[in-house]
């Protein structure tokens, strides 16, 4: 199984999973797209991904994966919480979507061997998404930088919010930097990805993505310091440049970070804290505390929750929160136990980024880009399967006639 070459169709399946997790809610696009049409495209992408994965893995060969196993338990918890239909019939539809998502990951796990194949698929697909964002910015700057979002960059061709764009940019920047340090790509190719992605990240004014990128890279590169001279040089220059920038451009960086918000609004995390307090203060039955109210749109009282832990608590209860914490801890623990390597560094970056983003972004409890990032980390931490030795065909013994044997003796 480990010796199997990854079929090209696997990259297509991964790309379809990326398309599915883009979502259907966001900014107004240049050409108005009905939400029903967007949902049809994203859900169709997931169905196609599952069908293609099943086609390429007809024998249902899978690899043992603690991460996907915990996702399966999370799916079971979601079905239990959604069965009461407190969140409406849509909760069962979301469970079906999560089931297809987890099932596709199980089918793809056959090719999780600790290699960088899925990292390259990840970077290519999200760079293509960012390409559509850049195209929208060129075609209609007004639609891409609307006043409704405070002049922050949004998707003008496909409805994407500033946090989504910031997340995609930060993730592929971090992974590409690590590939350069590991000498798995040349600097010119890396610059083509990193430079425009940095520009788009800056235009989104997304603090969570920026902090996730910096802290995630710090931890990932730190894991390579003892074994990589390139990582040590990059770390030294980064610390030096960051110090100079912090001193020389402190006022500009502060203005970018505050995004024109008042101190009160900033301290309440742009109003998130009020939603969180109301969610925690809401009365709940014992069943709702344990299993939640079922999968929903990650909102409470009509306002977005914007916190993966509280969203999981609201929809899947304490059971869901425990499972989310379990797969973060398991992946982090496995990464710490692995010997230093580029794959380990990429996994540490992804796990760290998702853990940091979980404080102000929802998604760890349902099919989302964050679960896809963690699936990539799980593929990087998988140990290559031992090659099965080829059995030598048994040579049939020739039958010698009795007369011939007598003649040989005599």
Short mmCIF file of C-alpha atoms in Angstrom, two decimals:
data_model
loop_
_atom_site.label_atom_id
_atom_site.label_comp_id
_atom_site.label_asym_id
_atom_site.label_seq_id
_atom_site.Cartn_x
_atom_site.Cartn_y
_atom_site.Cartn_z
CA UNK A 1 0.00 0.00 0.00
CA UNK A 2 2.78 2.43 0.84
CA UNK A 3 4.51 1.66 -2.41
CA UNK A 4 1.50 2.77 -4.46
CA UNK A 5 2.09 5.91 -6.50
CA UNK A 6 -0.48 8.60 -5.85
CA UNK A 7 -2.80 8.78 -8.88
CA UNK A 8 -3.30 12.20 -10.47
CA UNK A 9 -7.02 11.92 -9.81
CA UNK A 10 -6.27 12.20 -6.09
CA UNK A 11 -5.19 15.81 -6.68
CA UNK A 12 -8.53 16.45 -8.37
CA UNK A 13 -10.35 15.01 -5.37
CA UNK A 14 -8.38 17.27 -3.03
CA UNK A 15 -9.22 20.27 -5.18
CA UNK A 16 -12.92 19.41 -5.06
CA UNK A 17 -12.73 19.26 -1.25
CA UNK A 18 -11.18 22.73 -1.28
CA UNK A 19 -14.01 23.99 -3.50
CA UNK A 20 -16.62 22.50 -1.19
CA UNK A 21 -15.19 24.22 1.89
CA UNK A 22 -15.20 27.68 0.30
CA UNK A 23 -18.76 28.15 1.54
CA UNK A 24 -21.67 30.01 0.02
CA UNK A 25 -21.92 33.16 2.16
CA UNK A 26 -19.75 36.20 1.65
CA UNK A 27 -19.47 39.55 -0.08
CA UNK A 28 -21.51 40.74 -3.05
CA UNK A 29 -19.94 39.66 -6.31
CA UNK A 30 -19.60 41.57 -9.56
CA UNK A 31 -22.02 39.19 -11.23
CA UNK A 32 -24.71 38.33 -8.64
CA UNK A 33 -24.63 34.61 -7.90
CA UNK A 34 -27.73 33.08 -6.28
CA UNK A 35 -26.85 31.36 -3.04
CA UNK A 36 -28.72 28.27 -4.19
CA UNK A 37 -26.43 28.06 -7.25
CA UNK A 38 -23.31 28.42 -5.09
CA UNK A 39 -24.53 25.73 -2.70
CA UNK A 40 -25.28 23.46 -5.66
CA UNK A 41 -21.70 23.93 -6.93
CA UNK A 42 -20.06 23.37 -3.54
CA UNK A 43 -22.20 20.37 -2.64
CA UNK A 44 -21.79 18.95 -6.13
CA UNK A 45 -18.02 19.26 -5.70
CA UNK A 46 -18.20 17.18 -2.50
CA UNK A 47 -20.35 14.47 -4.11
CA UNK A 48 -17.94 14.37 -7.07
CA UNK A 49 -14.96 14.19 -4.71
CA UNK A 50 -16.44 11.20 -2.87
CA UNK A 51 -17.38 9.45 -6.13
CA UNK A 52 -13.91 9.94 -7.64
CA UNK A 53 -12.19 8.84 -4.43
CA UNK A 54 -14.36 5.73 -4.41
CA UNK A 55 -13.58 5.07 -8.06
CA UNK A 56 -9.84 5.25 -7.52
CA UNK A 57 -10.05 3.18 -4.32
CA UNK A 58 -12.63 0.52 -5.21
CA UNK A 59 -11.10 -2.02 -2.83
CA UNK A 60 -11.69 0.43 0.06
CA UNK A 61 -8.11 0.28 1.25
CA UNK A 62 -7.61 2.80 4.05
CA UNK A 63 -4.86 3.60 6.53
CA UNK A 64 -5.36 3.74 10.27
CA UNK A 65 -5.70 7.41 11.23
CA UNK A 66 -6.48 8.64 14.72
CA UNK A 67 -7.49 12.01 13.27
CA UNK A 68 -10.07 10.64 10.82
CA UNK A 69 -11.30 8.19 13.47
CA UNK A 70 -11.97 11.10 15.84
CA UNK A 71 -13.72 12.94 13.00
CA UNK A 72 -15.92 9.88 12.58
CA UNK A 73 -16.82 10.05 16.28
CA UNK A 74 -17.55 13.76 15.82
CA UNK A 75 -19.88 12.83 12.96
CA UNK A 76 -21.70 10.35 15.20
CA UNK A 77 -22.05 13.04 17.88
CA UNK A 78 -23.39 15.47 15.28
CA UNK A 79 -26.03 12.97 14.14
CA UNK A 80 -27.14 12.42 17.74
CA UNK A 81 -27.42 16.16 18.38
CA UNK A 82 -29.17 16.85 15.05
CA UNK A 83 -31.70 14.02 15.30
CA UNK A 84 -34.00 16.16 17.49
CA UNK A 85 -34.21 18.75 14.69
CA UNK A 86 -33.83 21.69 17.09
CA UNK A 87 -31.79 23.38 14.35
CA UNK A 88 -34.22 22.30 11.64
CA UNK A 89 -33.99 19.77 8.83
CA UNK A 90 -30.88 21.58 7.61
CA UNK A 91 -28.97 19.99 10.49
CA UNK A 92 -29.40 16.52 8.98
CA UNK A 93 -28.27 17.84 5.59
CA UNK A 94 -25.13 19.22 7.23
CA UNK A 95 -24.56 15.82 8.86
CA UNK A 96 -24.80 14.22 5.42
CA UNK A 97 -22.26 16.73 4.10
CA UNK A 98 -19.92 15.98 7.00
CA UNK A 99 -20.35 12.24 6.38
CA UNK A 100 -19.28 12.62 2.73
CA UNK A 101 -16.37 14.80 3.80
CA UNK A 102 -15.11 12.28 6.39
CA UNK A 103 -15.75 9.36 4.02
CA UNK A 104 -13.64 11.03 1.32
CA UNK A 105 -10.79 11.54 3.79
CA UNK A 106 -10.96 7.85 4.72
CA UNK A 107 -10.68 6.90 1.04
CA UNK A 108 -7.75 9.28 0.50
CA UNK A 109 -5.93 8.04 3.60
CA UNK A 110 -4.61 5.14 1.51
CA UNK A 111 -2.05 7.59 0.03
CA UNK A 112 -1.09 9.31 3.28
CA UNK A 113 2.54 8.26 3.56
CA UNK A 114 4.28 11.26 5.09
CA UNK A 115 5.18 12.72 1.69
CA UNK A 116 4.69 16.25 0.36
CA UNK A 117 2.29 15.37 -2.47
CA UNK A 118 -0.79 16.70 -0.68
CA UNK A 119 1.10 19.84 0.39
CA UNK A 120 1.62 20.72 -3.26
CA UNK A 121 -2.06 20.02 -4.05
CA UNK A 122 -3.02 22.25 -1.11
CA UNK A 123 -0.84 25.16 -2.27
CA UNK A 124 -1.94 24.92 -5.90
CA UNK A 125 -5.65 24.89 -5.12
CA UNK A 126 -5.64 27.74 -2.63
CA UNK A 127 -3.35 29.79 -4.88
CA UNK A 128 -5.93 29.31 -7.64
CA UNK A 129 -8.60 30.61 -5.25
CA UNK A 130 -6.43 33.63 -4.46
CA UNK A 131 -5.97 34.11 -8.19
CA UNK A 132 -9.72 34.59 -8.54
CA UNK A 133 -9.59 37.16 -5.73
CA UNK A 134 -6.77 39.05 -7.46
CA UNK A 135 -8.69 38.95 -10.76
CA UNK A 136 -11.74 40.43 -9.04
CA UNK A 137 -9.56 43.18 -7.59
CA UNK A 138 -8.23 44.07 -11.03
CA UNK A 139 -11.63 43.93 -12.75
CA UNK A 140 -13.55 45.88 -10.12
CA UNK A 141 -11.54 47.44 -7.28
CA UNK A 142 -14.69 48.98 -5.82
CA UNK A 143 -16.43 45.63 -5.49
CA UNK A 144 -13.28 43.97 -4.13
CA UNK A 145 -12.71 46.67 -1.49
CA UNK A 146 -16.27 47.59 -0.44
CA UNK A 147 -17.15 50.11 2.26
CA UNK A 148 -19.41 47.47 3.83
CA UNK A 149 -16.27 45.64 4.99
CA UNK A 150 -14.36 48.78 5.86
CA UNK A 151 -12.33 48.72 2.66
CA UNK A 152 -10.99 45.23 3.36
CA UNK A 153 -10.40 42.84 0.47
CA UNK A 154 -13.23 40.45 -0.40
CA UNK A 155 -13.94 38.03 -3.23
CA UNK A 156 -15.56 39.94 -6.09
CA UNK A 157 -15.90 36.92 -8.40
CA UNK A 158 -16.70 34.27 -5.77
CA UNK A 159 -18.23 35.39 -2.44
CA UNK A 160 -15.29 35.24 -0.02
CA UNK A 161 -14.93 37.23 3.20
CA UNK A 162 -11.69 38.94 4.33
CA UNK A 163 -10.98 36.28 7.03
CA UNK A 164 -11.30 33.51 4.42
CA UNK A 165 -8.89 35.21 2.02
CA UNK A 166 -6.49 35.96 4.86
CA UNK A 167 -6.59 32.34 5.98
CA UNK A 168 -5.87 30.94 2.51
CA UNK A 169 -3.04 33.41 1.94
CA UNK A 170 -1.43 32.77 5.34
CA UNK A 171 -1.54 28.99 4.96
CA UNK A 172 0.07 28.84 1.52
CA UNK A 173 2.66 31.46 2.48
CA UNK A 174 3.70 29.43 5.50
CA UNK A 175 3.84 26.14 3.60
CA UNK A 176 5.79 27.68 0.69
CA UNK A 177 8.35 29.26 3.04
CA UNK A 178 8.92 25.87 4.63
CA UNK A 179 9.32 24.20 1.23
CA UNK A 180 12.00 26.78 0.35
CA UNK A 181 13.83 26.14 3.62
CA UNK A 182 13.63 22.41 2.94
CA UNK A 183 14.96 22.96 -0.60
CA UNK A 184 11.89 21.32 -2.12
CA UNK A 185 11.19 24.29 -4.41
CA UNK A 186 13.26 27.07 -5.97
CA UNK A 187 13.14 30.65 -4.76
CA UNK A 188 11.73 32.04 -8.01
CA UNK A 189 8.72 29.72 -7.92
CA UNK A 190 8.23 30.46 -4.24
CA UNK A 191 8.32 34.22 -4.85
CA UNK A 192 5.52 33.88 -7.43
CA UNK A 193 3.33 32.46 -4.66
CA UNK A 194 4.55 34.33 -1.58
CA UNK A 195 4.69 37.93 -2.85
CA UNK A 196 1.12 38.24 -4.25
CA UNK A 197 -0.25 36.25 -1.31
CA UNK A 198 1.40 38.69 1.11
CA UNK A 199 -0.17 41.61 -0.76
CA UNK A 200 -3.62 40.02 -0.56
CA UNK A 201 -3.13 39.19 3.12
CA UNK A 202 -2.22 42.82 3.84
CA UNK A 203 -5.30 44.06 1.95
CA UNK A 204 -7.60 41.85 4.05
CA UNK A 205 -6.38 43.43 7.32
CA UNK A 206 -6.95 40.03 8.96
CA UNK A 207 -5.25 40.00 12.35
CA UNK A 208 -5.96 36.35 13.14
CA UNK A 209 -4.41 35.10 9.89
CA UNK A 210 -1.36 37.34 10.34
CA UNK A 211 -0.73 36.20 13.91
CA UNK A 212 -1.37 32.59 12.95
CA UNK A 213 1.15 32.87 10.12
CA UNK A 214 3.85 34.47 12.29
CA UNK A 215 3.44 32.22 15.33
CA UNK A 216 2.95 29.09 13.21
CA UNK A 217 6.12 29.80 11.22
CA UNK A 218 8.02 30.59 14.41
CA UNK A 219 7.13 27.20 15.88
CA UNK A 220 7.67 25.32 12.61
CA UNK A 221 11.06 26.87 11.89
CA UNK A 222 12.01 26.41 15.54
CA UNK A 223 11.54 22.67 15.06
CA UNK A 224 14.16 22.78 12.27
CA UNK A 225 16.83 24.90 13.97
CA UNK A 226 18.92 21.96 15.14
CA UNK A 227 19.00 20.23 11.76
CA UNK A 228 18.79 22.99 9.13
CA UNK A 229 21.32 25.78 8.58
CA UNK A 230 18.87 27.48 6.19
CA UNK A 231 16.24 27.53 8.94
CA UNK A 232 18.74 29.11 11.36
CA UNK A 233 19.67 31.83 8.85
CA UNK A 234 16.03 32.54 8.02
CA UNK A 235 15.12 32.68 11.71
CA UNK A 236 17.96 35.13 12.46
CA UNK A 237 17.10 37.45 9.59
CA UNK A 238 13.39 37.31 10.37
CA UNK A 239 13.94 38.29 14.00
CA UNK A 240 16.26 41.11 12.92
CA UNK A 241 13.83 42.46 10.29
CA UNK A 242 10.86 42.14 12.66
CA UNK A 243 12.70 44.12 15.33
CA UNK A 244 13.59 46.90 12.90
CA UNK A 245 10.03 47.01 11.54
CA UNK A 246 8.54 47.09 15.04
CA UNK A 247 10.73 50.06 15.98
CA UNK A 248 10.64 52.00 12.72
CA UNK A 249 7.03 51.39 11.67
CA UNK A 250 5.29 50.98 15.02
CA UNK A 251 2.63 53.63 14.36
CA UNK A 252 1.85 52.27 10.90
CA UNK A 253 1.65 48.70 12.19
CA UNK A 254 -0.59 49.79 15.05
CA UNK A 255 -2.95 51.57 12.65
CA UNK A 256 -3.11 48.49 10.41
CA UNK A 257 -3.72 46.24 13.40
CA UNK A 258 -6.51 48.40 14.88
CA UNK A 259 -8.24 48.86 11.48
CA UNK A 260 -9.68 52.17 12.66
CA UNK A 261 -11.58 50.58 15.55
CA UNK A 262 -12.07 52.16 18.93
CA UNK A 263 -10.34 50.61 21.96
CA UNK A 264 -13.72 49.44 23.29
CA UNK A 265 -14.59 47.70 20.04
CA UNK A 266 -11.13 46.19 19.84
CA UNK A 267 -11.24 44.91 23.42
CA UNK A 268 -14.57 43.18 22.74
CA UNK A 269 -13.03 41.52 19.65
CA UNK A 270 -15.29 43.43 17.26
CA UNK A 271 -18.39 42.50 19.26
CA UNK A 272 -17.59 38.80 19.44
CA UNK A 273 -17.32 38.80 23.22
CA UNK A 274 -20.95 39.92 23.56
CA UNK A 275 -22.16 36.99 21.45
CA UNK A 276 -19.99 34.59 23.44
CA UNK A 277 -21.32 35.83 26.77
CA UNK A 278 -24.92 35.52 25.56
CA UNK A 279 -24.28 31.98 24.28
CA UNK A 280 -22.77 30.82 27.56
CA UNK A 281 -25.53 32.47 29.60
CA UNK A 282 -28.36 30.86 27.61
CA UNK A 283 -30.29 28.15 29.52
CA UNK A 284 -29.68 24.60 28.30
CA UNK A 285 -31.02 21.18 29.16
CA UNK A 286 -28.64 18.40 30.17
CA UNK A 287 -28.93 16.86 26.73
CA UNK A 288 -28.10 20.17 25.06
CA UNK A 289 -25.07 20.60 27.29
CA UNK A 290 -23.81 17.14 26.43
CA UNK A 291 -24.67 16.95 22.71
CA UNK A 292 -25.70 20.47 21.66
CA UNK A 293 -28.61 21.53 19.47
CA UNK A 294 -27.40 20.09 16.17
CA UNK A 295 -25.31 21.36 13.27
CA UNK A 296 -26.25 24.86 12.19
CA UNK A 297 -24.76 27.90 10.49
CA UNK A 298 -22.37 28.68 13.37
CA UNK A 299 -24.47 31.57 14.65
CA UNK A 300 -26.32 32.41 17.86
CA UNK A 301 -29.19 34.86 17.99
CA UNK A 302 -28.62 35.70 14.34
CA UNK A 303 -24.98 36.73 14.95
CA UNK A 304 -21.90 34.72 14.00
CA UNK A 305 -20.22 32.91 16.89
CA UNK A 306 -16.71 33.21 15.41
CA UNK A 307 -15.16 30.76 17.86
CA UNK A 308 -14.64 27.09 17.04
CA UNK A 309 -14.91 25.94 20.65
CA UNK A 310 -18.13 27.79 21.44
CA UNK A 311 -19.62 26.85 18.06
CA UNK A 312 -18.87 23.19 18.82
CA UNK A 313 -20.33 23.57 22.31
CA UNK A 314 -23.49 25.13 20.91
CA UNK A 315 -23.99 22.56 18.15
CA UNK A 316 -22.34 19.37 19.49
CA UNK A 317 -22.14 20.03 23.22
CA UNK A 318 -19.37 19.05 25.57
CA UNK A 319 -18.93 15.81 23.61
CA UNK A 320 -18.09 17.79 20.49
CA UNK A 321 -15.70 20.12 22.33
CA UNK A 322 -13.92 17.09 23.81
CA UNK A 323 -13.48 15.47 20.39
CA UNK A 324 -12.22 18.72 18.83
CA UNK A 325 -9.70 19.08 21.64
CA UNK A 326 -8.75 15.41 21.23
CA UNK A 327 -7.74 15.61 17.58
CA UNK A 328 -5.81 18.85 18.14
CA UNK A 329 -3.95 17.27 21.07
CA UNK A 330 -3.36 13.97 19.25
CA UNK A 331 -1.97 15.66 16.15
CA UNK A 332 0.19 17.99 18.24
CA UNK A 333 1.46 15.12 20.37
CA UNK A 334 2.36 12.99 17.33
CA UNK A 335 4.16 15.97 15.75
CA UNK A 336 6.26 16.48 18.88
CA UNK A 337 7.23 12.80 18.95
CA UNK A 338 8.37 12.72 15.32
CA UNK A 339 12.07 13.36 14.54
CA UNK A 340 12.86 16.77 12.99
CA UNK A 341 11.95 16.91 9.31
CA UNK A 342 10.33 19.20 6.76
CA UNK A 343 7.10 17.20 6.94
CA UNK A 344 6.99 17.58 10.70
CA UNK A 345 7.60 21.33 10.41
CA UNK A 346 4.73 21.72 7.91
CA UNK A 347 2.44 19.74 10.22
CA UNK A 348 3.42 21.89 13.22
CA UNK A 349 2.67 25.03 11.22
CA UNK A 350 -0.78 23.79 10.20
CA UNK A 351 -1.73 22.56 13.68
CA UNK A 352 -0.51 25.79 15.30
CA UNK A 353 -2.34 27.95 12.77
CA UNK A 354 -5.64 26.11 13.26
CA UNK A 355 -5.32 26.23 17.05
CA UNK A 356 -4.70 29.99 16.99
CA UNK A 357 -7.46 30.70 14.47
CA UNK A 358 -9.95 28.63 16.47
CA UNK A 359 -10.24 31.49 18.98
CA UNK A 360 -11.81 33.94 16.51
CA UNK A 361 -12.98 31.65 13.69
CA UNK A 362 -15.50 28.79 13.63
CA UNK A 363 -15.04 25.60 11.66
CA UNK A 364 -13.34 22.87 13.69
CA UNK A 365 -16.66 21.14 14.36
CA UNK A 366 -17.87 20.83 10.76
CA UNK A 367 -16.56 20.33 7.22
CA UNK A 368 -14.34 23.37 6.71
CA UNK A 369 -10.91 24.48 5.46
CA UNK A 370 -9.59 24.06 9.01
CA UNK A 371 -10.44 20.35 9.03
CA UNK A 372 -8.79 20.09 5.60
CA UNK A 373 -5.64 21.80 6.94
CA UNK A 374 -5.55 19.31 9.81
CA UNK A 375 -6.12 16.42 7.40
CA UNK A 376 -3.05 17.62 5.52
CA UNK A 377 -1.13 17.65 8.81
CA UNK A 378 -2.30 14.08 9.49
CA UNK A 379 -1.06 12.98 6.06
CA UNK A 380 2.34 14.53 6.78
CA UNK A 381 2.63 12.77 10.13
CA UNK A 382 1.68 9.35 8.73
CA UNK A 383 4.54 6.87 8.65
CA UNK A 384 5.26 5.26 5.28
CA UNK A 385 3.76 1.80 5.09
CA UNK A 386 6.33 -0.96 4.92
CA UNK A 387 6.67 -2.33 1.43
CA UNK A 388 5.29 -5.82 1.18
CA UNK A 389 8.03 -8.16 -0.13
CA UNK A 390 7.12 -9.75 -3.42
CA UNK A 391 6.47 -13.45 -3.04
CA UNK A 392 8.65 -15.53 -5.34
CA UNK A 393 6.53 -17.76 -7.56
CA UNK A 394 6.93 -21.40 -6.67
CA UNK A 395 8.62 -23.33 -9.49
CA UNK A 396 6.55 -26.43 -10.29
CA UNK A 397 8.47 -29.63 -9.85
CA UNK A 398 8.84 -31.56 -13.06
CA UNK A 399 7.53 -35.06 -12.97
CA UNK A 400 10.07 -37.58 -14.23
CA UNK A 401 8.70 -40.82 -15.69
CA UNK A 402 9.61 -43.97 -13.80
CA UNK A 403 11.43 -45.46 -16.79
CA UNK A 404 13.65 -42.42 -17.08
CA UNK A 405 14.56 -42.59 -13.41
CA UNK A 406 15.56 -46.27 -13.75
CA UNK A 407 17.77 -45.48 -16.74
CA UNK A 408 19.54 -42.70 -14.77
CA UNK A 409 20.31 -45.11 -11.91
CA UNK A 410 21.68 -47.76 -14.15
#
